[in-house]
Amino acid sequence: MTRFTNSLTNGLTRRGLLRSGAGFAGAGLIGAPALVSSANAQSKFDWKQFKGEKIDVLLVKNPRADLIQGAEKAFTELTGITVSSEQVPEQQQRQKAMIEFSSGRPSFDVSFISLHVQKRLAYKGKWLEDLKPYIADATLTSPDFDFADFNKAGLAFATQSDGSIQTIPQFVDYWMVYYNKELFAQKGLAYPKSMDELMKTAAALTDPSKQIYGFVSRGLKNANIPVWTSWLLGQDQQTVSPDGKLLTDTPEAIWAAEFYRKLNKEYAPPGTIGFNWNECQTTFMQGRAAMWLDGIGFATPLEDKTKSRVAGKVGYGITPPGPKAHHSATFADGIGISRGSSKAKKGAAWLYIQYMTSKKEQLKLIKSGAGSPARQSPFADPTVNEGSIFPKDYFECLLGSGKIGEPGLPAIIPVTEFRDVFGVALTNMLSGADPATELKKATEAFKPVLDKSEL
Amino acid sequence: MTGMPATSLGTGKALAATPPAGHYDFSRKYWLFVLPAVVIILAVIVFPWLFTFFMATQEWQVTGATSFVGLANFYTLFQDTRFLESIGHTFYFTILGVALPVFFGTLAALVFHREFPFRGLLRTIFVMPMMATPVAVSLVWTMMFHPQLGVLNYLLSLVGIPPQAWTYDPATAIPTLVLVEVWFWTPLVMLIVLGGLAGLPKEPYESALIDGASDWQMFRHITLPLLWPFIMIALVIRTIDALKVFDTIVVITQGGPGTASETLNYFLYLQAFQFYKIGYASAVVVIFFVIIVALSLLLLYARQKSKWDA
């Protein structure tokens, strides 16, 4: 333990930095391969070095947390570290993390972080350890950890503005289009090749007399933002510029809002104004919607024949290209080590993170249908679709989306308020308000909030 | 009993207990018994309130610096159209969410007060909604309200009524939430009023019968006035409860569509626990407190006026 503490606070951290030669603070991702080679230099790795330690882990309640908890017994056998983990529903987990991290002495040593929501907050609040020194330390990082294996989208989320890496990405959610192959075949239609084509396809598939609609997506405020940003990414634009300026009332943003409104008003079932992902999922599973834009993490129930009328008929399409660019809105969860934890537990926590984001565990993640892994290697594994409930195009969609992934939400502290303010504007549009006016109003309302957040 | 006149004993004790002018008798041991209660009240009621007032005067952002802003949070609140709208939604919800359960609850109590077969069984079934967990039940209602797949629209279709948007339309969101509230809380009102009915004196009815009064006249001029204090208790409980509504809204609509069902309590939750604006949220708490106290005083005054001996 003493050796570990010293390695972090004295020689090894500095040596690791010098050895990588990348200049961590500015180099960010570029420095990562150098770190990996440094880490791999150690041929034998001691998983038992923190034997006898006990760590507390805060998880978000979802199928991925079930997998993690399922792997904890094997982790304890390998390392001799005892784990006490707790699953908390998403909203409450974020609140718990925020309150406990802000207190300076959280009750957990490892926490999951929704990077698309709390990345900036975690950075400003100094919640988490910078993991770069850990990755660089060959005595702490297993040679087969292979940091370079993590994909671009996941690492972009995990990397903070100063180049520090405060979490290891575990799950990356890509927004894509689920489509009902049977309904497409009945009309002789193919999966759309552009956003404009998607609109025309939705129109062709809509038949209210049969209660069949061409498209469905979230309308509920807050939840509806990624739908809008998905279309906005087709204009090659984010909602906030890299220098922190709002781009939410530009012609491109208005185009995306009009696109959102037309699809949800004219080709979606009545009532989508109050739909979150679960209502959309139910509608799609009952065969009432031909296309559904949402995160690929919701795929599993669609292929469950006991629950879904469309099982075996679902197509998985990459979000079509927009007028200027082809991107998939991306979201990610990462795992980090609490800065407030005792130093003695940080090493054990790092072993836990390594184990739970290892190639083996990430392959289990994709094979179980619990979500999309943040590593690339599971996709290349020959056994990836063996015994899978998903067809080939599911894996192709994941791989293809990974190549064009862009954050679906801005990396700002008040991201929840952003979602709320612009979410209300989008909802108002579905009730008949003018998109340009609503976006202008929302931008004016949110600007002072954003300005104040960075003070 | 002791042979000593009560008046002289009382006077003697009073004289002995009177301290000299300007002095307090700290030797009274009963202070020790009062002290724990005083400490608890100061710690759990007075201090939180004072601290809330203090926080309301601060610009208090999580991860940001805290600074004194005086009454600026209150000024901003009254410029915030969403806050003002949420007050309107709260009163709209409260009026419907109080009046309808009180009306139907009183009606149900009058029915269940009469003797008829299986009365006990039916009364038990009637009070069952009140025992259910609000969040779980709200989830069930959410599924029932689904515009395409919900059972309510299916039932309407059986009698030829077109499908409704329920909570999925800004215009019908609050009335639909009130429907859940009525289902939930009518049994409580029924129990309170039923308790009142059981305690009514029989003599006025006997006199009225002798005078030839009709059923309606007896209800209008005897039952209702005598029941009024009990109905007022139900009104006070329901009003405070409806003003504070949160669980059904957060589960069923999350304040939506848009902000159509955003009540004061939900607005407060957003500011405090979603946007982490602690100072601003504390200012909302202060306003909310003032509204609840004002309404409670009004209702308690009305209750005093409605007492039998008033």
mmCIF file of C-alpha atoms in Angstrom, chain A residues 213-419:
data_model
loop_
_atom_site.group_PDB
_atom_site.id
_atom_site.type_symbol
_atom_site.label_atom_id
_atom_site.label_comp_id
_atom_site.label_asym_id
_atom_site.label_seq_id
_atom_site.Cartn_x
_atom_site.Cartn_y
_atom_site.Cartn_z
ATOM 1 C CA TYR A 213 -47.434 5.638 -38.136
ATOM 2 C CA GLY A 214 -44.251 6.178 -40.068
ATOM 3 C CA PHE A 215 -42.154 7.407 -37.190
ATOM 4 C CA VAL A 216 -42.056 7.746 -33.430
ATOM 5 C CA SER A 217 -39.637 9.533 -31.113
ATOM 6 C CA ARG A 218 -39.571 11.220 -27.728
ATOM 7 C CA GLY A 219 -41.686 14.324 -27.210
ATOM 8 C CA LEU A 220 -41.454 14.634 -23.423
ATOM 9 C CA LYS A 221 -39.449 17.689 -22.428
ATOM 10 C CA ASN A 222 -35.879 16.987 -21.422
ATOM 11 C CA ALA A 223 -36.010 13.484 -22.929
ATOM 12 C CA ASN A 224 -36.658 14.937 -26.388
ATOM 13 C CA ILE A 225 -33.365 16.840 -26.729
ATOM 14 C CA PRO A 226 -31.297 13.993 -28.264
ATOM 15 C CA VAL A 227 -33.889 13.666 -31.045
ATOM 16 C CA TRP A 228 -33.362 17.300 -31.982
ATOM 17 C CA THR A 229 -29.565 17.100 -31.631
ATOM 18 C CA SER A 230 -29.530 13.962 -33.804
ATOM 19 C CA TRP A 231 -31.025 15.986 -36.659
ATOM 20 C CA LEU A 232 -28.795 18.953 -35.819
ATOM 21 C CA LEU A 233 -25.687 16.784 -36.147
ATOM 22 C CA GLY A 234 -26.806 16.194 -39.734
ATOM 23 C CA GLN A 235 -26.082 19.897 -40.215
ATOM 24 C CA ASP A 236 -22.630 19.274 -38.736
ATOM 25 C CA GLN A 237 -23.451 21.437 -35.753
ATOM 26 C CA GLN A 238 -23.398 21.043 -31.987
ATOM 27 C CA THR A 239 -25.617 23.028 -29.617
ATOM 28 C CA VAL A 240 -22.677 24.742 -27.892
ATOM 29 C CA SER A 241 -19.475 25.792 -29.668
ATOM 30 C CA PRO A 242 -16.068 24.707 -28.316
ATOM 31 C CA ASP A 243 -15.593 28.200 -26.866
ATOM 32 C CA GLY A 244 -18.873 27.955 -24.952
ATOM 33 C CA LYS A 245 -21.270 29.931 -27.166
ATOM 34 C CA LEU A 246 -24.841 28.759 -27.644
ATOM 35 C CA LEU A 247 -25.616 27.687 -31.230
ATOM 36 C CA THR A 248 -29.228 26.959 -30.514
ATOM 37 C CA ASP A 249 -30.935 29.622 -32.603
ATOM 38 C CA THR A 250 -28.871 29.360 -35.767
ATOM 39 C CA PRO A 251 -30.570 28.534 -39.108
ATOM 40 C CA GLU A 252 -29.244 24.974 -38.725
ATOM 41 C CA ALA A 253 -30.774 24.619 -35.243
ATOM 42 C CA ILE A 254 -34.098 25.962 -36.561
ATOM 43 C CA TRP A 255 -33.943 23.521 -39.503
ATOM 44 C CA ALA A 256 -33.419 20.626 -37.062
ATOM 45 C CA ALA A 257 -36.320 21.834 -34.890
ATOM 46 C CA GLU A 258 -38.634 22.086 -37.900
ATOM 47 C CA PHE A 259 -37.554 18.622 -38.984
ATOM 48 C CA TYR A 260 -38.291 17.356 -35.463
ATOM 49 C CA ARG A 261 -41.684 19.033 -35.393
ATOM 50 C CA LYS A 262 -42.800 17.774 -38.801
ATOM 51 C CA LEU A 263 -41.856 14.173 -38.069
ATOM 52 C CA ASN A 264 -43.426 14.124 -34.611
ATOM 53 C CA LYS A 265 -46.542 16.057 -35.572
ATOM 54 C CA GLU A 266 -47.431 14.634 -38.972
ATOM 55 C CA TYR A 267 -46.061 11.101 -39.039
ATOM 56 C CA ALA A 268 -46.052 10.061 -35.378
ATOM 57 C CA PRO A 269 -48.939 8.732 -33.254
ATOM 58 C CA PRO A 270 -51.070 11.279 -31.381
ATOM 59 C CA GLY A 271 -49.748 12.076 -27.932
ATOM 60 C CA THR A 272 -46.008 11.840 -28.640
ATOM 61 C CA ILE A 273 -45.756 15.211 -26.898
ATOM 62 C CA GLY A 274 -45.738 13.208 -23.662
ATOM 63 C CA PHE A 275 -43.741 10.208 -24.895
ATOM 64 C CA ASN A 276 -40.481 9.187 -23.300
ATOM 65 C CA TRP A 277 -38.453 6.233 -24.578
ATOM 66 C CA ASN A 278 -40.711 3.683 -22.888
ATOM 67 C CA GLU A 279 -43.888 4.861 -24.637
ATOM 68 C CA CYS A 280 -41.991 4.924 -27.957
ATOM 69 C CA GLN A 281 -40.674 1.435 -27.302
ATOM 70 C CA THR A 282 -44.155 0.097 -26.513
ATOM 71 C CA THR A 283 -45.583 1.694 -29.656
ATOM 72 C CA PHE A 284 -42.817 0.195 -31.808
ATOM 73 C CA MET A 285 -43.058 -3.219 -30.148
ATOM 74 C CA GLN A 286 -46.773 -3.323 -30.895
ATOM 75 C CA GLY A 287 -46.061 -2.715 -34.586
ATOM 76 C CA ARG A 288 -47.718 0.696 -34.572
ATOM 77 C CA ALA A 289 -44.651 2.666 -35.705
ATOM 78 C CA ALA A 290 -42.459 1.859 -38.704
ATOM 79 C CA MET A 291 -39.361 3.730 -37.444
ATOM 80 C CA TRP A 292 -38.139 4.720 -34.001
ATOM 81 C CA LEU A 293 -35.138 6.944 -33.381
ATOM 82 C CA ASP A 294 -33.507 6.261 -30.001
ATOM 83 C CA GLY A 295 -30.498 4.767 -28.243
ATOM 84 C CA ILE A 296 -29.430 1.280 -29.239
ATOM 85 C CA GLY A 297 -29.422 0.320 -25.578
ATOM 86 C CA PHE A 298 -33.183 -0.264 -25.764
ATOM 87 C CA ALA A 299 -32.927 -3.110 -28.297
ATOM 88 C CA THR A 300 -33.222 -6.215 -26.114
ATOM 89 C CA PRO A 301 -36.995 -6.232 -25.395
ATOM 90 C CA LEU A 302 -37.738 -5.728 -29.093
ATOM 91 C CA GLU A 303 -36.373 -9.192 -29.849
ATOM 92 C CA ASP A 304 -38.225 -10.847 -26.978
ATOM 93 C CA LYS A 305 -41.026 -12.874 -28.580
ATOM 94 C CA THR A 306 -42.996 -12.967 -25.325
ATOM 95 C CA LYS A 307 -43.211 -9.165 -25.206
ATOM 96 C CA SER A 308 -42.758 -7.884 -28.721
ATOM 97 C CA ARG A 309 -44.925 -8.298 -31.808
ATOM 98 C CA VAL A 310 -42.012 -7.250 -33.992
ATOM 99 C CA ALA A 311 -39.418 -9.731 -32.716
ATOM 100 C CA GLY A 312 -37.368 -11.024 -35.632
ATOM 101 C CA LYS A 313 -38.643 -8.251 -37.895
ATOM 102 C CA VAL A 314 -36.578 -5.379 -36.523
ATOM 103 C CA GLY A 315 -34.024 -3.644 -38.700
ATOM 104 C CA TYR A 316 -31.199 -1.636 -37.101
ATOM 105 C CA GLY A 317 -30.266 1.392 -39.203
ATOM 106 C CA ILE A 318 -27.487 3.901 -38.651
ATOM 107 C CA THR A 319 -28.933 7.437 -38.312
ATOM 108 C CA PRO A 320 -29.065 8.607 -41.941
ATOM 109 C CA PRO A 321 -26.776 11.442 -43.110
ATOM 110 C CA GLY A 322 -28.084 14.997 -42.943
ATOM 111 C CA PRO A 323 -27.598 17.778 -45.486
ATOM 112 C CA LYS A 324 -24.026 18.484 -44.360
ATOM 113 C CA ALA A 325 -22.726 15.589 -42.272
ATOM 114 C CA HIS A 326 -23.217 12.038 -41.118
ATOM 115 C CA HIS A 327 -23.108 11.572 -37.350
ATOM 116 C CA SER A 328 -24.697 9.484 -34.672
ATOM 117 C CA ALA A 329 -25.606 11.238 -31.420
ATOM 118 C CA THR A 330 -23.637 9.486 -28.712
ATOM 119 C CA PHE A 331 -23.907 9.145 -24.928
ATOM 120 C CA ALA A 332 -21.627 7.370 -22.516
ATOM 121 C CA ASP A 333 -21.175 6.082 -18.990
ATOM 122 C CA GLY A 334 -17.793 5.845 -17.335
ATOM 123 C CA ILE A 335 -16.349 4.548 -14.073
ATOM 124 C CA GLY A 336 -14.093 6.672 -11.904
ATOM 125 C CA ILE A 337 -12.300 6.682 -8.565
ATOM 126 C CA SER A 338 -13.450 9.098 -5.908
ATOM 127 C CA ARG A 339 -10.822 11.726 -5.127
ATOM 128 C CA GLY A 340 -12.193 11.881 -1.580
ATOM 129 C CA SER A 341 -11.529 8.210 -0.913
ATOM 130 C CA SER A 342 -8.708 7.169 1.284
ATOM 131 C CA LYS A 343 -5.483 6.598 -0.632
ATOM 132 C CA ALA A 344 -5.402 3.027 0.571
ATOM 133 C CA LYS A 345 -8.538 2.193 -1.372
ATOM 134 C CA LYS A 346 -7.668 3.903 -4.624
ATOM 135 C CA GLY A 347 -5.412 1.100 -5.833
ATOM 136 C CA ALA A 348 -8.083 -1.498 -5.147
ATOM 137 C CA ALA A 349 -10.618 0.706 -6.930
ATOM 138 C CA TRP A 350 -8.349 0.943 -9.975
ATOM 139 C CA LEU A 351 -8.061 -2.854 -10.162
ATOM 140 C CA TYR A 352 -11.854 -3.060 -9.989
ATOM 141 C CA ILE A 353 -12.238 -0.599 -12.862
ATOM 142 C CA GLN A 354 -9.658 -2.444 -14.962
ATOM 143 C CA TYR A 355 -11.408 -5.728 -14.402
ATOM 144 C CA MET A 356 -14.905 -4.427 -15.122
ATOM 145 C CA THR A 357 -13.842 -2.693 -18.339
ATOM 146 C CA SER A 358 -11.572 -5.514 -19.520
ATOM 147 C CA LYS A 359 -11.951 -7.040 -22.978
ATOM 148 C CA LYS A 360 -13.590 -10.104 -21.475
ATOM 149 C CA GLU A 361 -16.245 -8.111 -19.590
ATOM 150 C CA GLN A 362 -16.909 -5.816 -22.546
ATOM 151 C CA LEU A 363 -17.458 -8.848 -24.779
ATOM 152 C CA LYS A 364 -19.948 -10.169 -22.229
ATOM 153 C CA LEU A 365 -21.709 -6.794 -22.354
ATOM 154 C CA ILE A 366 -22.332 -6.872 -26.093
ATOM 155 C CA LYS A 367 -23.189 -10.580 -26.187
ATOM 156 C CA SER A 368 -25.832 -10.186 -23.490
ATOM 157 C CA GLY A 369 -27.476 -7.295 -25.330
ATOM 158 C CA ALA A 370 -27.032 -5.064 -22.292
ATOM 159 C CA GLY A 371 -25.546 -2.291 -24.420
ATOM 160 C CA SER A 372 -22.726 -1.231 -26.600
ATOM 161 C CA PRO A 373 -19.198 -1.596 -25.210
ATOM 162 C CA ALA A 374 -16.701 1.244 -25.204
ATOM 163 C CA ARG A 375 -13.951 -1.042 -26.531
ATOM 164 C CA GLN A 376 -13.456 -1.917 -30.180
ATOM 165 C CA SER A 377 -12.140 -5.457 -29.752
ATOM 166 C CA PRO A 378 -15.538 -7.068 -28.879
ATOM 167 C CA PHE A 379 -16.808 -6.229 -32.357
ATOM 168 C CA ALA A 380 -13.895 -8.080 -33.947
ATOM 169 C CA ASP A 381 -14.369 -11.134 -31.765
ATOM 170 C CA PRO A 382 -15.479 -14.098 -33.908
ATOM 171 C CA THR A 383 -17.864 -15.272 -31.185
ATOM 172 C CA VAL A 384 -19.635 -11.936 -30.778
ATOM 173 C CA ASN A 385 -22.896 -12.962 -32.452
ATOM 174 C CA GLU A 386 -22.793 -16.617 -31.448
ATOM 175 C CA GLY A 387 -26.081 -17.414 -29.768
ATOM 176 C CA SER A 388 -27.085 -13.739 -29.927
ATOM 177 C CA ILE A 389 -30.738 -12.781 -30.187
ATOM 178 C CA PHE A 390 -29.705 -9.970 -32.520
ATOM 179 C CA PRO A 391 -29.334 -10.150 -36.297
ATOM 180 C CA LYS A 392 -26.161 -9.207 -38.160
ATOM 181 C CA ASP A 393 -27.332 -5.664 -38.905
ATOM 182 C CA TYR A 394 -27.483 -4.913 -35.156
ATOM 183 C CA PHE A 395 -23.719 -5.417 -34.893
ATOM 184 C CA GLU A 396 -23.134 -3.576 -38.159
ATOM 185 C CA CYS A 397 -25.171 -0.673 -36.847
ATOM 186 C CA LEU A 398 -23.127 -0.570 -33.635
ATOM 187 C CA LEU A 399 -19.840 -0.670 -35.483
ATOM 188 C CA GLY A 400 -20.940 1.882 -38.082
ATOM 189 C CA SER A 401 -22.364 4.249 -35.467
ATOM 190 C CA GLY A 402 -19.132 4.035 -33.484
ATOM 191 C CA LYS A 403 -17.246 5.441 -36.454
ATOM 192 C CA ILE A 404 -19.470 8.510 -36.746
ATOM 193 C CA GLY A 405 -20.278 9.094 -33.075
ATOM 194 C CA GLU A 406 -20.506 12.674 -31.805
ATOM 195 C CA PRO A 407 -21.731 13.802 -28.363
ATOM 196 C CA GLY A 408 -25.494 14.223 -28.357
ATOM 197 C CA LEU A 409 -25.430 16.744 -25.507
ATOM 198 C CA PRO A 410 -23.138 19.683 -24.779
ATOM 199 C CA ALA A 411 -20.364 19.227 -22.203
ATOM 200 C CA ILE A 412 -21.586 21.968 -19.866
ATOM 201 C CA ILE A 413 -22.383 21.996 -16.159
ATOM 202 C CA PRO A 414 -26.087 22.922 -16.381
ATOM 203 C CA VAL A 415 -26.835 20.211 -18.943
ATOM 204 C CA THR A 416 -30.040 19.190 -17.151
ATOM 205 C CA GLU A 417 -31.329 22.750 -17.229
ATOM 206 C CA PHE A 418 -30.297 22.935 -20.904
ATOM 207 C CA ARG A 419 -32.384 19.847 -21.584
#
